[in-house]
Coordinates of C-alpha atoms in Angstrom, one line a residue:
M1 CA 42.0 -37.3 -5.5
A2 CA 45.3 -37.7 -7.2
Q3 CA 46.0 -36.2 -10.5
S4 CA 47.0 -39.6 -12.1
T5 CA 43.6 -41.1 -11.3
L6 CA 41.6 -38.2 -13.3
S7 CA 41.0 -38.6 -16.9
A8 CA 42.4 -36.0 -19.1
P9 CA 39.2 -34.1 -19.7
H10 CA 38.7 -33.5 -16.0
A11 CA 42.2 -32.4 -15.0
W12 CA 41.2 -28.8 -14.8
I13 CA 38.4 -29.6 -12.4
D14 CA 41.0 -31.3 -10.2
D15 CA 43.0 -28.1 -10.3
V16 CA 40.1 -26.2 -9.2
C17 CA 39.3 -28.5 -6.3
S18 CA 43.2 -28.1 -5.1
R19 CA 43.1 -24.3 -5.3
F20 CA 39.7 -24.4 -3.2
S21 CA 41.4 -26.8 -0.9
A22 CA 44.4 -24.6 -0.3
A23 CA 42.5 -21.4 0.0
T24 CA 40.0 -22.7 2.5
G25 CA 41.5 -25.5 4.3
W26 CA 38.5 -27.8 3.4
P27 CA 39.5 -30.9 1.2
L28 CA 37.4 -30.8 -2.0
S29 CA 37.9 -33.6 -4.6
F30 CA 36.0 -34.4 -7.8
E31 CA 34.9 -38.1 -8.6
P32 CA 34.1 -38.7 -12.5
S33 CA 31.2 -40.6 -13.4
G34 CA 32.1 -44.2 -13.3
T35 CA 34.1 -44.0 -10.4
K36 CA 33.2 -46.1 -7.4
C37 CA 32.1 -44.1 -4.5
P38 CA 33.0 -44.9 -1.0
D39 CA 30.6 -46.2 1.6
A40 CA 29.2 -43.3 3.4
N41 CA 29.2 -45.2 6.6
A42 CA 32.6 -47.0 6.1
A43 CA 35.1 -46.3 8.9
G44 CA 37.6 -43.3 8.0
N45 CA 35.1 -41.7 5.5
E46 CA 35.5 -38.0 6.3
C47 CA 32.9 -37.0 3.6
C48 CA 30.6 -34.3 4.7
W49 CA 28.8 -33.1 1.7
S50 CA 28.8 -34.1 -1.9
T51 CA 26.5 -32.9 -5.1
D52 CA 26.5 -34.2 -8.5
V53 CA 27.9 -32.3 -11.4
H54 CA 26.2 -32.1 -14.8
D55 CA 27.2 -30.5 -18.2
K56 CA 23.7 -29.5 -19.3
D57 CA 23.1 -32.8 -20.7
R58 CA 24.6 -35.6 -18.6
R59 CA 26.2 -36.1 -15.2
I60 CA 30.0 -36.0 -15.3
G61 CA 30.6 -36.7 -11.7
R62 CA 30.2 -35.4 -8.1
L63 CA 32.3 -32.9 -5.8
V64 CA 32.9 -34.3 -2.5
L65 CA 33.9 -32.2 0.3
N66 CA 35.8 -33.9 3.4
L67 CA 36.3 -32.5 6.9
P68 CA 39.3 -30.7 7.3
A69 CA 42.4 -31.8 9.2
D70 CA 42.1 -28.9 11.7
A71 CA 39.2 -29.4 13.8
Q72 CA 38.9 -25.8 14.5
R73 CA 37.7 -25.2 10.9
D74 CA 34.6 -27.1 11.6
R75 CA 32.8 -23.9 12.6
S76 CA 33.2 -22.5 8.9
Y77 CA 31.4 -25.5 7.5
Q78 CA 28.4 -23.3 6.3
A79 CA 30.7 -21.1 4.4
A80 CA 32.7 -23.9 3.1
Q81 CA 29.6 -25.7 1.8
G82 CA 28.1 -22.6 0.3
L83 CA 31.1 -21.9 -1.6
A84 CA 31.5 -25.4 -2.7
E85 CA 27.9 -25.3 -4.1
L86 CA 29.0 -22.2 -6.1
I87 CA 32.1 -24.1 -7.5
A88 CA 30.0 -26.9 -8.4
E89 CA 27.5 -24.5 -10.3
L90 CA 30.4 -23.1 -12.2
I91 CA 32.2 -26.1 -13.0
G92 CA 29.0 -27.4 -14.5
R93 CA 28.6 -24.2 -16.6
L94 CA 32.0 -24.3 -17.9
A95 CA 32.1 -28.0 -18.5
G96 CA 29.0 -27.6 -20.6
S97 CA 30.5 -24.6 -22.8
R98 CA 33.6 -26.5 -23.0
R99 CA 31.7 -29.6 -24.4
Q100 CA 29.7 -27.4 -26.8
L101 CA 32.8 -25.8 -28.0
E102 CA 34.5 -29.1 -28.6
S103 CA 31.2 -30.4 -30.5
R104 CA 31.1 -27.3 -32.8
T105 CA 34.8 -27.5 -33.2
Q106 CA 34.4 -31.0 -34.3
Q107 CA 31.7 -30.3 -36.7
F108 CA 33.4 -27.4 -38.3
S109 CA 36.5 -29.7 -38.7
T110 CA 34.3 -32.4 -40.3
L111 CA 32.7 -29.8 -42.7
V112 CA 36.1 -28.7 -43.7
D113 CA 37.4 -32.3 -44.2
V114 CA 34.4 -33.1 -46.4
G115 CA 34.9 -29.9 -48.5
R116 CA 38.7 -30.7 -48.9
S117 CA 38.0 -34.6 -49.8
L118 CA 35.1 -33.9 -52.2
P119 CA 36.0 -35.4 -55.7
R120 CA 37.3 -32.5 -58.0
K121 CA 36.5 -34.5 -61.1
Q122 CA 33.0 -35.4 -62.5
N123 CA 32.2 -37.7 -59.9
L124 CA 29.1 -36.0 -59.0
H125 CA 27.4 -39.0 -57.1
G126 CA 30.3 -39.7 -55.1
A127 CA 30.4 -36.1 -53.8
L128 CA 26.6 -36.0 -53.0
Q129 CA 27.2 -39.2 -51.1
Q130 CA 29.9 -37.7 -49.0
L131 CA 27.9 -34.7 -48.2
L132 CA 24.6 -36.7 -47.2
A133 CA 26.9 -39.1 -44.8
A134 CA 28.3 -35.8 -43.2
T135 CA 24.8 -34.6 -42.7
V136 CA 23.7 -37.7 -40.8
K137 CA 27.0 -37.7 -38.8
L138 CA 26.6 -34.2 -37.7
T139 CA 23.0 -34.2 -36.9
G140 CA 20.5 -36.3 -35.0
F141 CA 18.6 -37.2 -38.3
R142 CA 18.5 -40.9 -39.2
S143 CA 18.6 -40.6 -43.1
V144 CA 18.8 -38.0 -45.8
G145 CA 18.0 -37.7 -49.6
F146 CA 18.8 -35.3 -52.2
F147 CA 16.3 -34.3 -55.0
L148 CA 17.6 -32.6 -58.1
L149 CA 15.5 -30.0 -60.2
D150 CA 15.1 -30.4 -63.9
P151 CA 14.7 -26.6 -64.8
T152 CA 13.1 -27.7 -68.1
T153 CA 10.5 -30.0 -66.9
R154 CA 10.3 -28.4 -63.5
Q155 CA 10.4 -31.9 -62.1
L156 CA 12.3 -33.1 -58.9
K157 CA 14.2 -36.5 -59.0
L158 CA 15.9 -38.3 -56.2
R159 CA 19.6 -38.3 -56.9
A160 CA 21.3 -39.6 -54.0
E161 CA 20.3 -41.0 -50.4
H162 CA 22.0 -42.2 -47.2
H163 CA 20.9 -44.7 -44.4
V164 CA 17.5 -45.2 -46.3
D165 CA 16.8 -47.4 -49.6
P166 CA 15.4 -45.3 -52.6
W167 CA 12.2 -47.5 -52.7
Q168 CA 11.3 -46.5 -49.0
I169 CA 11.3 -42.7 -50.1
P170 CA 8.0 -42.0 -51.6
L171 CA 7.5 -39.8 -54.9
V172 CA 11.1 -40.2 -56.0
E173 CA 9.9 -38.1 -59.1
R174 CA 7.7 -35.4 -58.3
R175 CA 6.8 -32.1 -60.1
L176 CA 7.5 -29.1 -58.3
Q177 CA 4.2 -27.4 -58.7
Q178 CA 2.5 -30.4 -57.0
S179 CA 4.9 -30.9 -53.9
P180 CA 4.0 -28.4 -51.4
P181 CA 6.8 -29.2 -49.1
D182 CA 9.5 -28.3 -51.8
L183 CA 7.7 -25.4 -52.8
E184 CA 7.6 -23.8 -49.4
A185 CA 11.6 -24.7 -49.0
F186 CA 12.1 -22.7 -52.1
D187 CA 10.1 -19.9 -50.6
R188 CA 11.2 -20.1 -46.9
G189 CA 14.5 -21.9 -47.2
L190 CA 13.6 -24.4 -44.5
V191 CA 10.5 -26.5 -43.8
V192 CA 9.7 -28.9 -41.0
W193 CA 7.1 -31.4 -42.3
R194 CA 5.5 -33.8 -39.7
A195 CA 3.5 -36.8 -40.7
Q196 CA 0.1 -37.3 -39.2
P197 CA -1.9 -40.7 -39.6
G198 CA -4.0 -40.5 -42.7
S199 CA -3.0 -37.0 -43.5
E200 CA -1.8 -35.5 -46.9
E201 CA 1.7 -34.6 -45.3
S202 CA 2.4 -38.4 -44.6
K203 CA 2.8 -39.2 -48.4
W204 CA 6.1 -37.2 -48.6
L205 CA 7.8 -38.9 -45.8
P206 CA 9.3 -42.6 -45.8
V207 CA 7.3 -45.2 -44.0
G208 CA 8.2 -45.0 -40.3
A209 CA 9.5 -41.3 -40.4
S210 CA 7.7 -38.9 -38.2
T211 CA 9.5 -35.9 -39.2
G212 CA 11.0 -34.5 -42.4
V213 CA 13.0 -31.4 -42.8
C214 CA 13.2 -29.9 -46.5
L215 CA 15.8 -27.4 -47.1
A216 CA 16.2 -25.5 -50.5
V217 CA 19.5 -26.0 -52.6
Q218 CA 19.9 -22.9 -54.5
S219 CA 22.7 -21.0 -56.5
D220 CA 22.9 -17.4 -57.8
V221 CA 21.5 -18.3 -61.1
G222 CA 18.3 -20.1 -59.3
P223 CA 17.1 -23.5 -57.6
L224 CA 18.9 -26.5 -57.8
G225 CA 17.2 -29.0 -55.8
T226 CA 16.0 -29.8 -52.2
L227 CA 17.8 -31.7 -49.4
W228 CA 15.5 -33.5 -47.2
A229 CA 16.4 -35.1 -43.6
F230 CA 14.1 -37.6 -42.0
D231 CA 13.6 -38.7 -38.4
R232 CA 11.3 -41.4 -36.7
R233 CA 10.7 -38.8 -33.9
E234 CA 8.5 -36.0 -33.9
R235 CA 11.1 -33.0 -33.3
T236 CA 12.1 -29.8 -34.3
P237 CA 15.7 -29.3 -35.7
S238 CA 17.9 -27.3 -33.3
T239 CA 19.8 -24.2 -34.3
R240 CA 22.9 -26.2 -34.8
E241 CA 21.4 -28.8 -36.6
S242 CA 19.8 -26.0 -38.9
H243 CA 23.0 -24.3 -39.6
V244 CA 24.5 -27.8 -40.5
L245 CA 21.8 -28.6 -42.9
E246 CA 22.4 -24.9 -44.6
S247 CA 26.1 -25.4 -44.8
I248 CA 25.6 -28.9 -46.3
A249 CA 23.1 -27.4 -48.8
G250 CA 25.5 -24.7 -49.7
Q251 CA 28.2 -27.4 -50.4
I252 CA 25.7 -29.3 -52.7
A253 CA 25.1 -26.1 -54.6
S254 CA 28.9 -25.6 -55.1
V255 CA 29.3 -29.2 -56.1
L256 CA 26.6 -29.0 -58.7
E257 CA 27.9 -25.6 -60.0
R258 CA 31.5 -27.0 -60.5
A259 CA 30.0 -30.1 -62.3
V260 CA 28.2 -27.9 -64.6
L261 CA 31.3 -25.6 -65.2
M262 CA 33.4 -28.7 -65.8
R263 CA 31.0 -30.2 -68.3
E264 CA 30.7 -26.7 -70.1
S265 CA 34.5 -26.6 -70.2
A266 CA 34.7 -29.8 -71.9
V267 CA 32.0 -28.9 -74.4
Q268 CA 34.1 -25.7 -75.4
H269 CA 37.2 -27.6 -75.5
R270 CA 35.8 -30.1 -77.9
M271 CA 34.3 -27.3 -80.2
R272 CA 37.7 -25.4 -80.2
R273 CA 39.4 -28.6 -81.3
D274 CA 36.8 -29.5 -84.0
L275 CA 37.1 -25.9 -85.3
A276 CA 40.7 -25.9 -85.5
V277 CA 40.7 -29.2 -87.5
A278 CA 38.2 -27.8 -89.7
S279 CA 40.3 -24.6 -90.1
E280 CA 43.4 -26.6 -90.8
S281 CA 41.6 -28.9 -93.4
Q282 CA 40.0 -25.9 -95.1
R283 CA 43.0 -23.4 -95.2
G284 CA 44.9 -24.9 -98.4
E285 CA 41.6 -25.3 -100.5
L286 CA 39.9 -22.1 -99.9
I287 CA 41.9 -20.2 -102.8
R288 CA 42.8 -22.3 -106.0
G289 CA 41.7 -22.2 -109.6
L290 CA 41.6 -18.6 -109.8
P291 CA 40.0 -17.5 -113.2
S292 CA 42.3 -16.0 -116.1
D293 CA 41.4 -12.8 -117.7
S294 CA 43.7 -10.9 -120.0
R295 CA 41.9 -7.6 -118.8
L296 CA 42.7 -8.2 -115.0
D297 CA 45.5 -9.3 -112.6
I298 CA 43.9 -11.4 -109.8
A299 CA 45.4 -12.5 -106.8
G300 CA 44.1 -14.1 -103.3
I301 CA 45.1 -14.6 -99.8
C302 CA 43.6 -16.6 -96.8
T303 CA 43.8 -15.1 -93.5
S304 CA 42.7 -16.9 -90.3
R305 CA 39.9 -15.4 -88.2
H306 CA 40.4 -17.1 -84.8
E307 CA 39.7 -21.0 -85.1
L308 CA 38.0 -20.3 -88.5
G309 CA 40.1 -19.9 -91.8
G310 CA 38.5 -17.8 -94.4

């Protein structure tokens, strides 16, 4: 098959086929999925063997072995077929590895882009929405939600969601001590929660959801909340999906910590400003009207102590 008829992702397979053909004298070609296959009984069809090629998850095409131009090579058919089968297996493995690498590269790039594009100001809700949207994009879960923990009341409250209406998520305000999945997530890190008809587990998942994954969001100072991912199917998150969820949880923790630091910085700035104003307003009034006494010479001076005068 000519190079121009191959899509770019399969050009390397065409090169492998060309090298095989040059080394063995048996024409080997690759037909990507979607290519119309010639009629096996058509006149002039020289195909003597073919096999489908898969990249683990899907069929990407097929390899076709044609009769050689030199009829004397027909005696080496068994060897050529065996070698072609080995080539097909290797191409399938390489295609699967390449697809997996491209997928992970895209996921990593998406996470980096999300991290760079997160609002640097106090737009906490916007930052959470971006991270939840990335969660749905990078995993097979249908919807997600984030519950923020109030350390004073020990209560979890839904603060952001994606691909699901808030009213569909049960118990949007829940006490931590009365929420087994959230407690277990803080203890173990990641918990898979499955709904069973009429079971206690069902009340923690949206209507229609069969699986919920609860992941703790924590910082160095303690727990911050929980990240929930929901799906209509009964399934267990893959290792890749678990890593994505952990990465998103880490970024959520960073966003929350940054928001707290910015808020504390604003409060400290206001306090310094108020103290400076108070110091300036009092500096000229602290020492005045010194008492007169013929037996003593009295004098005074005001020295500033940081923001305070006195």
